[in-house]
XYZ file of C-alpha atoms in Angstrom:
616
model
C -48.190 64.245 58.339
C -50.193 64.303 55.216
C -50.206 61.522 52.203
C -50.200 64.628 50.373
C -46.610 64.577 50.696
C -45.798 62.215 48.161
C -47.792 64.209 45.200
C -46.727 66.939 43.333
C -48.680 69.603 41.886
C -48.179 69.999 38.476
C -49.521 73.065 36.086
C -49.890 72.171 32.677
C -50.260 74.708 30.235
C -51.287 75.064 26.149
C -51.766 78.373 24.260
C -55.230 78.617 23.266
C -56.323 79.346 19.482
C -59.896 80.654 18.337
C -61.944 77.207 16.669
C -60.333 75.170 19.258
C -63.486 73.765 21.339
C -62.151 71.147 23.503
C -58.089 70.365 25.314
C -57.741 67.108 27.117
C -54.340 65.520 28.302
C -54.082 62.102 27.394
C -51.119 60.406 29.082
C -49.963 57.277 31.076
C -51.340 59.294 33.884
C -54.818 58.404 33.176
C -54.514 55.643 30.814
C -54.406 58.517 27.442
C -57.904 58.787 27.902
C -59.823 61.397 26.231
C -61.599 63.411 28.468
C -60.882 62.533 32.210
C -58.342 65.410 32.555
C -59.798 68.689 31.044
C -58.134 71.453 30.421
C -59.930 75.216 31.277
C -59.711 78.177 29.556
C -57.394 81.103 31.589
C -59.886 84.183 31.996
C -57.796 86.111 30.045
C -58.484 83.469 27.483
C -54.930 83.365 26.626
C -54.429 79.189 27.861
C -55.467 76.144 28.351
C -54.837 74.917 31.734
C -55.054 72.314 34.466
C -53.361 71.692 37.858
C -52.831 67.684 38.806
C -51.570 66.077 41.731
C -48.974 63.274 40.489
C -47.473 60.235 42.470
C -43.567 60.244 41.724
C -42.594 58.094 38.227
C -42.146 58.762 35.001
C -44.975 59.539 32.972
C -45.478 60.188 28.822
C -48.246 62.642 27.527
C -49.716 65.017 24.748
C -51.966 68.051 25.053
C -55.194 66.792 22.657
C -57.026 69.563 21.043
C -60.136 69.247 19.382
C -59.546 65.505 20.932
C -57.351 64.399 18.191
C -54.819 67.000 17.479
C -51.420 66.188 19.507
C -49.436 68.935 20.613
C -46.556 69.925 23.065
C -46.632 72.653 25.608
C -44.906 74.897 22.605
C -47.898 74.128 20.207
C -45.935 72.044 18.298
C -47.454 68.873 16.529
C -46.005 65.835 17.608
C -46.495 62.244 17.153
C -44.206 61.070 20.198
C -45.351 62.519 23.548
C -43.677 64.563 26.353
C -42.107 62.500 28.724
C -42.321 64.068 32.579
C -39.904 63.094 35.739
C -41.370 63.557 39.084
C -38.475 61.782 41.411
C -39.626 61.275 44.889
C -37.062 63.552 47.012
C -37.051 62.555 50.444
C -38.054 59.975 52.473
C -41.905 59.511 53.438
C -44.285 57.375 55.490
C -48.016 57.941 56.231
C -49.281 55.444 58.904
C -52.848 56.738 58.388
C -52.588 55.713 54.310
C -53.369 51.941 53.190
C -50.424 52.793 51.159
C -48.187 53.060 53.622
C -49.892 50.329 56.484
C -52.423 48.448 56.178
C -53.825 44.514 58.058
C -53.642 41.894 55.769
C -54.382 38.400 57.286
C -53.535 39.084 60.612
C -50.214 40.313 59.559
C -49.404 44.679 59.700
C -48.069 45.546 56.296
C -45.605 48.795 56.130
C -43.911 50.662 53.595
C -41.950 53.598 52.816
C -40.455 55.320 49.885
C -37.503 57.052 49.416
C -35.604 59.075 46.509
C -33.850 56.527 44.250
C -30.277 56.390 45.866
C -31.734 55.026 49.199
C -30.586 51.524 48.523
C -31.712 50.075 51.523
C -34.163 50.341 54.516
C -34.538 48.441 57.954
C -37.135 48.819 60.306
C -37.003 48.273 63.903
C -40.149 47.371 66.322
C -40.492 47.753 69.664
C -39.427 44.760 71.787
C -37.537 43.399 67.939
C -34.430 43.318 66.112
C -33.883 45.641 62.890
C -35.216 44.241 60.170
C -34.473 43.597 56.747
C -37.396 44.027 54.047
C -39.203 41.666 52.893
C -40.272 43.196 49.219
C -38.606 46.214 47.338
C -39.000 47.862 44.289
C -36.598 50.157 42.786
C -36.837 52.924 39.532
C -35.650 55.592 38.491
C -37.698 57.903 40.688
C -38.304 56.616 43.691
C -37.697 53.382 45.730
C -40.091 51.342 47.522
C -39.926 48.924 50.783
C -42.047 46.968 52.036
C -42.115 44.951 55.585
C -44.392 42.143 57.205
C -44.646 41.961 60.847
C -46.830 40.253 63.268
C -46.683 42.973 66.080
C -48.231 46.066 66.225
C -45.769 48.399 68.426
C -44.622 51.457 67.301
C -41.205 51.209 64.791
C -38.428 53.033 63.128
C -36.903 53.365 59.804
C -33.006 53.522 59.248
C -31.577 53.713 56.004
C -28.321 53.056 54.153
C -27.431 56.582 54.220
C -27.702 56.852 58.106
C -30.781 58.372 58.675
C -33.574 57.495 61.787
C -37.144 58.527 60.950
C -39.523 57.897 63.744
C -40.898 56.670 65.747
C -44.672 55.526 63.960
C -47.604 54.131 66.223
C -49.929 52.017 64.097
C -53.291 53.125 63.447
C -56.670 52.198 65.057
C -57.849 50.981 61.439
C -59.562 47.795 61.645
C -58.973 45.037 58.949
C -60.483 45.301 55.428
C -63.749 43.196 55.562
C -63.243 40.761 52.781
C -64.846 37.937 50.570
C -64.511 35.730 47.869
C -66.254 37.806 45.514
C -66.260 35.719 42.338
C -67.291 37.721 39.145
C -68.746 35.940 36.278
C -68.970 37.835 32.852
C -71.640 37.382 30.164
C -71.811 38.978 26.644
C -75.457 38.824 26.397
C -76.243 37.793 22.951
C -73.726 34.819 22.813
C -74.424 33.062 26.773
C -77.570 31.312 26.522
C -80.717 31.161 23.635
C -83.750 30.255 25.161
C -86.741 29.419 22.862
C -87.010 28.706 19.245
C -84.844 29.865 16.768
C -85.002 33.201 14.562
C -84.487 33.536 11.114
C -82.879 36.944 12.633
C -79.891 35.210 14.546
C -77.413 33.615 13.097
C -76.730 29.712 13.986
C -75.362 29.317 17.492
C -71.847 27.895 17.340
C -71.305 29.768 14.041
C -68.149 31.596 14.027
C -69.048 35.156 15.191
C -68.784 38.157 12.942
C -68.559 41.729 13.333
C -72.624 42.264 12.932
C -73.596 38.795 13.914
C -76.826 38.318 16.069
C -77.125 35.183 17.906
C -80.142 35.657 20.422
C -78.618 35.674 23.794
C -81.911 36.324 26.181
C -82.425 36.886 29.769
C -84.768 33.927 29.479
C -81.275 32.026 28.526
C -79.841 33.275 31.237
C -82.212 32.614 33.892
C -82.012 29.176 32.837
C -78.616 28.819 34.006
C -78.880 30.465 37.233
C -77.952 26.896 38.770
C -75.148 26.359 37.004
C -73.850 29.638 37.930
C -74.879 28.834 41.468
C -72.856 25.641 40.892
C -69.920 27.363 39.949
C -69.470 29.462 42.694
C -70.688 32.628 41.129
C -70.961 36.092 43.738
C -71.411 38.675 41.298
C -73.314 38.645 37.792
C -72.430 41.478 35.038
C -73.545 41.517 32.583
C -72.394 44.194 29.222
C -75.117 46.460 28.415
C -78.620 44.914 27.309
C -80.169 48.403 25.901
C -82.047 49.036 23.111
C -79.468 49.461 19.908
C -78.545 48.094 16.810
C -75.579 46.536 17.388
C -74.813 43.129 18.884
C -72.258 44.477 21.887
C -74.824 47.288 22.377
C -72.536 49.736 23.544
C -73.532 52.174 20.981
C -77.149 53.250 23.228
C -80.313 54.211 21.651
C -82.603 53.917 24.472
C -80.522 53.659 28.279
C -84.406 53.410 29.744
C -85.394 50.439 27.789
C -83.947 46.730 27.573
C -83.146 45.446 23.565
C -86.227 43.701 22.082
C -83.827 40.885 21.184
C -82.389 40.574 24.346
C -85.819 40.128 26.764
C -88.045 43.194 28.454
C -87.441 45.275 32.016
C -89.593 42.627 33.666
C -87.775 40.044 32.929
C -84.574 41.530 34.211
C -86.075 42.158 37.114
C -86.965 38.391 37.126
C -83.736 37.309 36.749
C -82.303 39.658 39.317
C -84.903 38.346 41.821
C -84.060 34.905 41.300
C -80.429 35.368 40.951
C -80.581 36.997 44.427
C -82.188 33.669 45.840
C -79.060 32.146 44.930
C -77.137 35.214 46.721
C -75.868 36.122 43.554
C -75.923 39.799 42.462
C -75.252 42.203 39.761
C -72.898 44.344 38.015
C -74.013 46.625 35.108
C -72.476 48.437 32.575
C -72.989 52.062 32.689
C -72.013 53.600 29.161
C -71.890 57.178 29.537
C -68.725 58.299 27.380
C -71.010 57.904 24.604
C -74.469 57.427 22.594
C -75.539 55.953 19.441
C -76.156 58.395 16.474
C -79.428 57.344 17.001
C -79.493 59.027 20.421
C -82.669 60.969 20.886
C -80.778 64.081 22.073
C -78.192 63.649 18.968
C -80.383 63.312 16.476
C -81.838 66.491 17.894
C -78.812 68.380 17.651
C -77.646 67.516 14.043
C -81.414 69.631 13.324
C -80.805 72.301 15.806
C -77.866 73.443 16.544
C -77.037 74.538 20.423
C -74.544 76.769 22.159
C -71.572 74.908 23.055
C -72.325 75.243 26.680
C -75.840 73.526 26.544
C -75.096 71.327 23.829
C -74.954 67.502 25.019
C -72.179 66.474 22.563
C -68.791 68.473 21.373
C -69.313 69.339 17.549
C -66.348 71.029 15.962
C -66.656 73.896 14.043
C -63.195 73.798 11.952
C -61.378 71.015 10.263
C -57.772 71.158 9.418
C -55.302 68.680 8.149
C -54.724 67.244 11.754
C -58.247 66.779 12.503
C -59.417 62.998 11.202
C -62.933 63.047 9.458
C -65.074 61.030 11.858
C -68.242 58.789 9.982
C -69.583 62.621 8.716
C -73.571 62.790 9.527
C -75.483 64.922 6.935
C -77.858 67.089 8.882
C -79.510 68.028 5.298
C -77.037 71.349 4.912
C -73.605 70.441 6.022
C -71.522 67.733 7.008
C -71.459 67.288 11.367
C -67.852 66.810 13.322
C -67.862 66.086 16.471
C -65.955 64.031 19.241
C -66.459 60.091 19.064
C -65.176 57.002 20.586
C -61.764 56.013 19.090
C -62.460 58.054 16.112
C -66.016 56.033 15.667
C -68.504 58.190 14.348
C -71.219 56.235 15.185
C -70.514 56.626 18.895
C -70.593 60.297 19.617
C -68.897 61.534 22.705
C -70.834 63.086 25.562
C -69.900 66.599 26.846
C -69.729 65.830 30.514
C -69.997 69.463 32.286
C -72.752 69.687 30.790
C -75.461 69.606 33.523
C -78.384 67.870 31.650
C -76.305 65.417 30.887
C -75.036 64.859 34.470
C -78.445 65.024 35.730
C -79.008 61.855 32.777
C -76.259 59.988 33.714
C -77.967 59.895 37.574
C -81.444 59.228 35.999
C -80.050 55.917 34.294
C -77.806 54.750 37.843
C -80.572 55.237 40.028
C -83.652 53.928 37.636
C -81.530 50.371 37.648
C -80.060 50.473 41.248
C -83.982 50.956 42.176
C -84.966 47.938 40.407
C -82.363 45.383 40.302
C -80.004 43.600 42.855
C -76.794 45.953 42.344
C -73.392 45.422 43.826
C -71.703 47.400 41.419
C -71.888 49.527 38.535
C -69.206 49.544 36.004
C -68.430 52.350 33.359
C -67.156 52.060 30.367
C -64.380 53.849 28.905
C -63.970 55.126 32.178
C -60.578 57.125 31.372
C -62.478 59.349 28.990
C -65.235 60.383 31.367
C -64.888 63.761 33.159
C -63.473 63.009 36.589
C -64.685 66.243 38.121
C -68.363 65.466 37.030
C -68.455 61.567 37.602
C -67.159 62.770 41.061
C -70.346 64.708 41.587
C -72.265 62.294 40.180
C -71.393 59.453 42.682
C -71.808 62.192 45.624
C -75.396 62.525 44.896
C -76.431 58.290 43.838
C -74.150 57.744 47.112
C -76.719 59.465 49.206
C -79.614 57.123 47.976
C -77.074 53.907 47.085
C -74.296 53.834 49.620
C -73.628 50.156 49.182
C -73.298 50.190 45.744
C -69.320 50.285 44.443
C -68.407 51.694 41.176
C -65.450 49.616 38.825
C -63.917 51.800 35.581
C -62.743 50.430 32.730
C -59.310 51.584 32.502
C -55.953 49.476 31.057
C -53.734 51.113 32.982
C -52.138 51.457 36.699
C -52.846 54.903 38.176
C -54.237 56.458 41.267
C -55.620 59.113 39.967
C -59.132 57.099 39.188
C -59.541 56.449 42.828
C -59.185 59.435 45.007
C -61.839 60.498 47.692
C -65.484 60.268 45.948
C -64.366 58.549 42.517
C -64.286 55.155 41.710
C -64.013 52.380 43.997
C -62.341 49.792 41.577
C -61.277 49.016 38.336
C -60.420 46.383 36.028
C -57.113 44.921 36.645
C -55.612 44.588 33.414
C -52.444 45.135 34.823
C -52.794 42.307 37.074
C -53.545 40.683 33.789
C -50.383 41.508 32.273
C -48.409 40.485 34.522
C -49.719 37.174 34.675
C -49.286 36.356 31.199
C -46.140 37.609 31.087
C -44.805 34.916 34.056
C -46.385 32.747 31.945
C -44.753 32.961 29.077
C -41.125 33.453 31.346
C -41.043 36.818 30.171
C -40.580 38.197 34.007
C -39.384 36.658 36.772
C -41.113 35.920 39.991
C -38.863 38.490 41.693
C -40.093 40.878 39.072
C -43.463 39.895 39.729
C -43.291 40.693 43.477
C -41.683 43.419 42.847
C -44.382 45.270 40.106
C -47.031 44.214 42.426
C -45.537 45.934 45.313
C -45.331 48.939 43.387
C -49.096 48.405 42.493
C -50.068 48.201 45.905
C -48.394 51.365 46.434
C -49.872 53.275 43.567
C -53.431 52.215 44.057
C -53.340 51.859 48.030
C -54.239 48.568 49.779
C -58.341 49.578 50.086
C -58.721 49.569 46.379
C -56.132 47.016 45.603
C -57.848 44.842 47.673
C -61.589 45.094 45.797
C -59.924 45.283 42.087
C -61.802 43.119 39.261
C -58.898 40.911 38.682
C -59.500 39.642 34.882
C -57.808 37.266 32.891
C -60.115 38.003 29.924
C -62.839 40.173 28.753
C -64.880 41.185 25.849
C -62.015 43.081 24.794
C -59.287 40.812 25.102
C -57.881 37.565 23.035
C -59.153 34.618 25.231
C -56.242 33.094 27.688
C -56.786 29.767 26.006
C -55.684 31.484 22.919
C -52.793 33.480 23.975
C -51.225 30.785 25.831
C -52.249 27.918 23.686
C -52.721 25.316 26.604
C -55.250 24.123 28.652
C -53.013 23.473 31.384
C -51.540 27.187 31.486
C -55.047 28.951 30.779
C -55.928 26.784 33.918
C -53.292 27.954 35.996
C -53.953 31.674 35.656
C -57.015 31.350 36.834
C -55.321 29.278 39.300
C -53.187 32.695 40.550
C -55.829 35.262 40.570
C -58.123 32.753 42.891
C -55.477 33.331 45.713
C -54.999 37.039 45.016
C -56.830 39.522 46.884
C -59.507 41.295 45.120
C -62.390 39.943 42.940
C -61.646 37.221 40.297
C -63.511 37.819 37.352
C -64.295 34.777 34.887
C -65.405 35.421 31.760
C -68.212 33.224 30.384
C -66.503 29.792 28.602
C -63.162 30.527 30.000
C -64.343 27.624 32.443
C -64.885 25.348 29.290
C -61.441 26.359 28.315
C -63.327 28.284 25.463
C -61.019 29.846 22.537
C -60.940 32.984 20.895
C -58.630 35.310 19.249
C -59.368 39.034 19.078
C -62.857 40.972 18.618
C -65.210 39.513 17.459
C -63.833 35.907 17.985
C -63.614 36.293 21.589
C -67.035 36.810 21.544
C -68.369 33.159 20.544
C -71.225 31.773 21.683
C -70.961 29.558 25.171
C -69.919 25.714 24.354
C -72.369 24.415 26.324
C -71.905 20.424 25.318
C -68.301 21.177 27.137
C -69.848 21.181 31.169
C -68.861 18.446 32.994
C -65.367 18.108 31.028
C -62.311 17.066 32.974
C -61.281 20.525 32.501
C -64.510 22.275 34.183
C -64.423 19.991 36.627
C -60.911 20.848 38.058
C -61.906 24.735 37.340
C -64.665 23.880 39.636
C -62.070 23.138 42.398
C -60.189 26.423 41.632
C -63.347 28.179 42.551
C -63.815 25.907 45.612
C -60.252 26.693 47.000
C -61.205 30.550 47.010
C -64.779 29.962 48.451
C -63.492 27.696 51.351
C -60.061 29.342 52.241
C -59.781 32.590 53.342
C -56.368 32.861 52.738
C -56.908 32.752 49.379
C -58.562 36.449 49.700
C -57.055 37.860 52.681
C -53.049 37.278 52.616
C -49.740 38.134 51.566
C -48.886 36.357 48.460
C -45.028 35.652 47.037
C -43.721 34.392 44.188
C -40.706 32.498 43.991
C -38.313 30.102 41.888
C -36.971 26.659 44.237
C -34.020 24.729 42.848
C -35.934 22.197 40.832
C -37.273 24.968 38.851
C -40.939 24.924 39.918
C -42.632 28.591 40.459
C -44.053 28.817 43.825
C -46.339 30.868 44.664
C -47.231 30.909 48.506
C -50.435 32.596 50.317
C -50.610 32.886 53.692
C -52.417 34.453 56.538
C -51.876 34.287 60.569
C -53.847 31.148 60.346
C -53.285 29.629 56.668
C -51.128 29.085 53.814
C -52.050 27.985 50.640
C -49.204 26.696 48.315
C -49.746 26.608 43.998
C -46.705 25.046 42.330
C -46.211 25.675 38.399
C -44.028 23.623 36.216
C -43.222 25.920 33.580
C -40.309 24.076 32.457
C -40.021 20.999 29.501
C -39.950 17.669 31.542
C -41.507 16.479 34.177
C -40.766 17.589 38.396
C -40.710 15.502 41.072
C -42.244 16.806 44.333
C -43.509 15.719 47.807
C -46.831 13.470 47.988
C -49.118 15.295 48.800
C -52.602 16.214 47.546
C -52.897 18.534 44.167
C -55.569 19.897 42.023
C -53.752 18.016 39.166
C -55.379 14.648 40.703
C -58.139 15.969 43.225
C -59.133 12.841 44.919
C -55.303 10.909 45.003
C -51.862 12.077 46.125
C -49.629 13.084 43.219
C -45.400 13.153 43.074
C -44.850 15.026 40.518
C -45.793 17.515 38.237
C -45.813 17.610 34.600
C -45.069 20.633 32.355
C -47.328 23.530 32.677
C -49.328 22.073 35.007
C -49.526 22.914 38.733
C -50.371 21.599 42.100
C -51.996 23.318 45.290
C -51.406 22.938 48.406
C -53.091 23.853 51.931
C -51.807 23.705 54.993
């Protein structure tokens, strides 16, 4: 039996018209990137087409021609997309997928899906009872069930409707090897000045504007390696640090040179060195969906114009009323239009198949992974980046690097990222989400259970269990900010401590640091805050993940008890680990014992939106 079983191959198909140079789909599949999923011309040069494997669900998309003109299967412009049913039609279970059975704290997790009208499933074990489940989620297309056991005989599934299927031996698969793994984030030019001031940079602690420069330097940074130590920190990344003119830098003039402002290749090869003598490592941005304008190769191809097969970018030849006029670059005749980043002209998109530019995207992975302290390199705008050639791509650096794991940038759930040679992880922002959502009572912890389940299912328990968990970014509106409260900012860090996969906290978040959208959640660090009550107790967060393996390798519910309190338990063969969050309007009395609220005491109660944890 194949895992193959549960996807369905599905042709899609656009009538091709001469001018047209490029056809992506951009849909919930792959996150409506622009780029990942490429469309081929038919040899009879009739269509556009591409064959995908799908998980069941329901799933929205357009056909994007020229990247920016939305179309049907019929041609037709449209401004709503196609929605697509793929309903899971029978039931299936794959003991040799981590989607299907995996080892999670000593405990054998199983699940199964069925079409939608399969209501309920029990499972029986050799030497056991049947058994109820112990998670479900349900859709439209498909249903999902999930059980915990203890023993590892063979078992069967009956459902409602009757039917045996069966019996399953568990696999030989050991346990996923796992770690704390604590990510800590740093926007370069707003973490840590070191030396005297520049009439260049604008005042630290001045509120940040688009184009301000504050002087964030790897000599900044390696002044703080013990306070990252401190913290807890595993993993360092760091967003790009090449030469450009920008202050995010992810518009790249020079991927083979570090920005003057920012410090020299020696000295980040300092810092990694003495980061790694603190058994910290690193995580770098790899920015390969696009260049600056300023781009040797670019600027060389606004003078001479290439074949569309060798040329490194995708320059459009016609312009019609659907096409939007991207930042046009005079190349001294006529005006340039080519594929950008979110209609940005001054970051032109790459043309991935192109080989040179494959071969370039190796040159930059390996000249850093050769010279720095890597754990994992992380690509931006991951969802627009040629899956077919980032695929060979990590066959090749894998040779050389096999240690080294790769993270996209995507904001959505889907497996398609993560099939056999892509990525090994992403950032979770659907983890994120979710979390903010309980927060603000939006969902219920049922419905939290329940989406993660399906999560679980759609990414498989391997990557699931090494996914950057975020509860901000560069991109994102701090927590502080969204939630306005301390106490609540502090208590989702609190939940994606005892999750598996890899916490990420983003510089200041630890200072309860606020921020509203870009470029506000890009202040500089508050560094007169360390050593606040608040840091302190985040402190203690870390500390609970670095000294309690539960806290990484578990199953994890969430729940509601009768006083109102969300709990959310952790638990392994050989530990639990209790948080409880008031996120009610008066006060909850509870059982003495110890809490993060009051580290060092015993505490009976629990205020609103503050928590406790618990171990046991």
């Amino acid at each position: 039996m194949s895992e193959s079983g549960i996807h369905k191959q599905i042709l899609f198909s656009l009538p091709f018209e001469e001018g047209e140079e490029s056809c992506y789909l951009k849909g919930s599949f792959n996150c409506n990137g622009d780029g990942s999923v490429e469309l081929q011309k038919t040899d009879d040069g009739r269509n556009w087409e591409v064959t995908l494997k799908l998980l069941p669900g329901t799933y929205n998309f357009f056909y994007s021609v020229n990247q920016y003109n939305l179309f049907n299967e019929h041609r037709e412009r449209i401004k709503k997309p196609v929605t697509l049913h793929i309903k899971q039609e029978y039931f299936f279970h794959d003991p040799d997928s981590s989607r299907f059975f995996s080892r999670n704290g000593g405990f054998f997790v199983i699940r199964c899906i069925t079409p939608p009208d399969v209501l309920s499933v029990k499972i029986e074990q050799v030497g056991s009872r049947k058994k109820n489940n112990d998670f479900k989620f349900r859709s439209s297309d498909y249903n999902l069930f999930e059980f915990i056991s203890r023993t590892d005989g063979k078992y069967i599934f009956y459902d409602d409707h009757g039917n045996r299927y069966g019996p399953f031996t568990p696999p030989a698969r050991d346990e996923a090897n796992k770690s704390s793994n604590i990510i800590y984030q740093i926007f370069p030019d707003r973490f840590n000045r070191k030396g005297s001031p520049d009439a260049e940079f604008t005042k630290w602690g001045e509120p940040p504007e688009r184009n301000s420069f504050f002087g964030g330097n790897i000599e900044g940074i390696i002044e703080k390696i013990p306070y990252l130590a401190d913290l807890g920190v595993d993993h360092l990344y760091l967003t790009p640090f090449y030469s450009s003119r920008s202050n995010h830098r992810y518009d790249i003039d020079d991927y083979f040179s570090v920005d003057r402002r920012f410090g020299t290749l020696d000295q980040l090869t300092t810092l990694s060195k003495k980061l790694q003598e603190d058994k910290i490592s690193m995580i770098l941005d790899m920015v390969f969906n696009h260049t600056s304008i300023y781009f040797p190769q670019f600027v060389r191809e606004l003078r001479e114009k290439l074949p569309h097969d060798q040329s490194w970018y995708k320059f459009i030849k016609d312009t019609d009323e659907g096409m939007r006029i991207r930042w046009p670059v005079k190349d001294g005749k006529t005006d340039a239009f080519y594929e950008s980043f979110f209609d940005n002209g001054g970051m032109p998109k790459l043309n991935h198949r192109n080989e040179s530019v494959k071969k370039f995207m190796l040159d930059v992975m390996k000249f850093y992974a050769e010279r720095l302290n890597i754990s994992f390199l992380r690509y931006d705008v991951a969802d627009s980046i040629n899956l077919n050639s980032i695929g060979e791509i990590f066959m090749k650096f894998k040779g050389k690097f096999p240690e080294i794991g790769h993270i996209a940038e995507v904001w959505c759930v889907s497996d398609i990222f993560f099939r056999k040679g892509l990525y090994t992880s992403s950032m979770n922002y659907g983890l994120r989400k979710l979390i903010i959502s309980l927060m603000n009572k939006e969902i219920s912890p049922n419905r939290m259970n329940s989406e993660l389940l399906n999560m679980r299912f759609i990414l498989g328990d391997d990557v699931y269990g090494k996914m950057m968990n975020i509860i901000d970014s560069h991109d994102t509106p701090r927590i502080r900010t969204i939630l306005g409260s301390e106490k609540l900012a502090m208590a989702a860090y609190g939940i994606i401590m005892i999750m598996d996969g890899m916490p990420s906290i983003y510089y200041g978040d630890e200072l309860s640091m606020e921020g509203g959208p870009d470029p506000d959640c890009r202040r500089t660090m508050e560094w007169e805050k360390v050593g606040s009550e608040f840091y302190l107790k985040f402190r203690e967060l870390v500390k609970i993940r670095k000294e309690n393996p539960a806290a990484y390798n578990g199953i994890i519910r969430f729940s509601r008890d009768k006083k109102g309190l969300i709990n959310i338990t952790k638990y392994s063969i050989d530990q639990k680990i209790e948080m409880n969050l008031n996120l009610g309007d008066s006060e909850i009395k509870t059982e003495e014992k110890k809490s993060l609220n009051s580290i060092d005491e015993k505490s009976t109660s629990i205020s609103p939106e503050a928590f406790s944890i618990h171990f046991y």
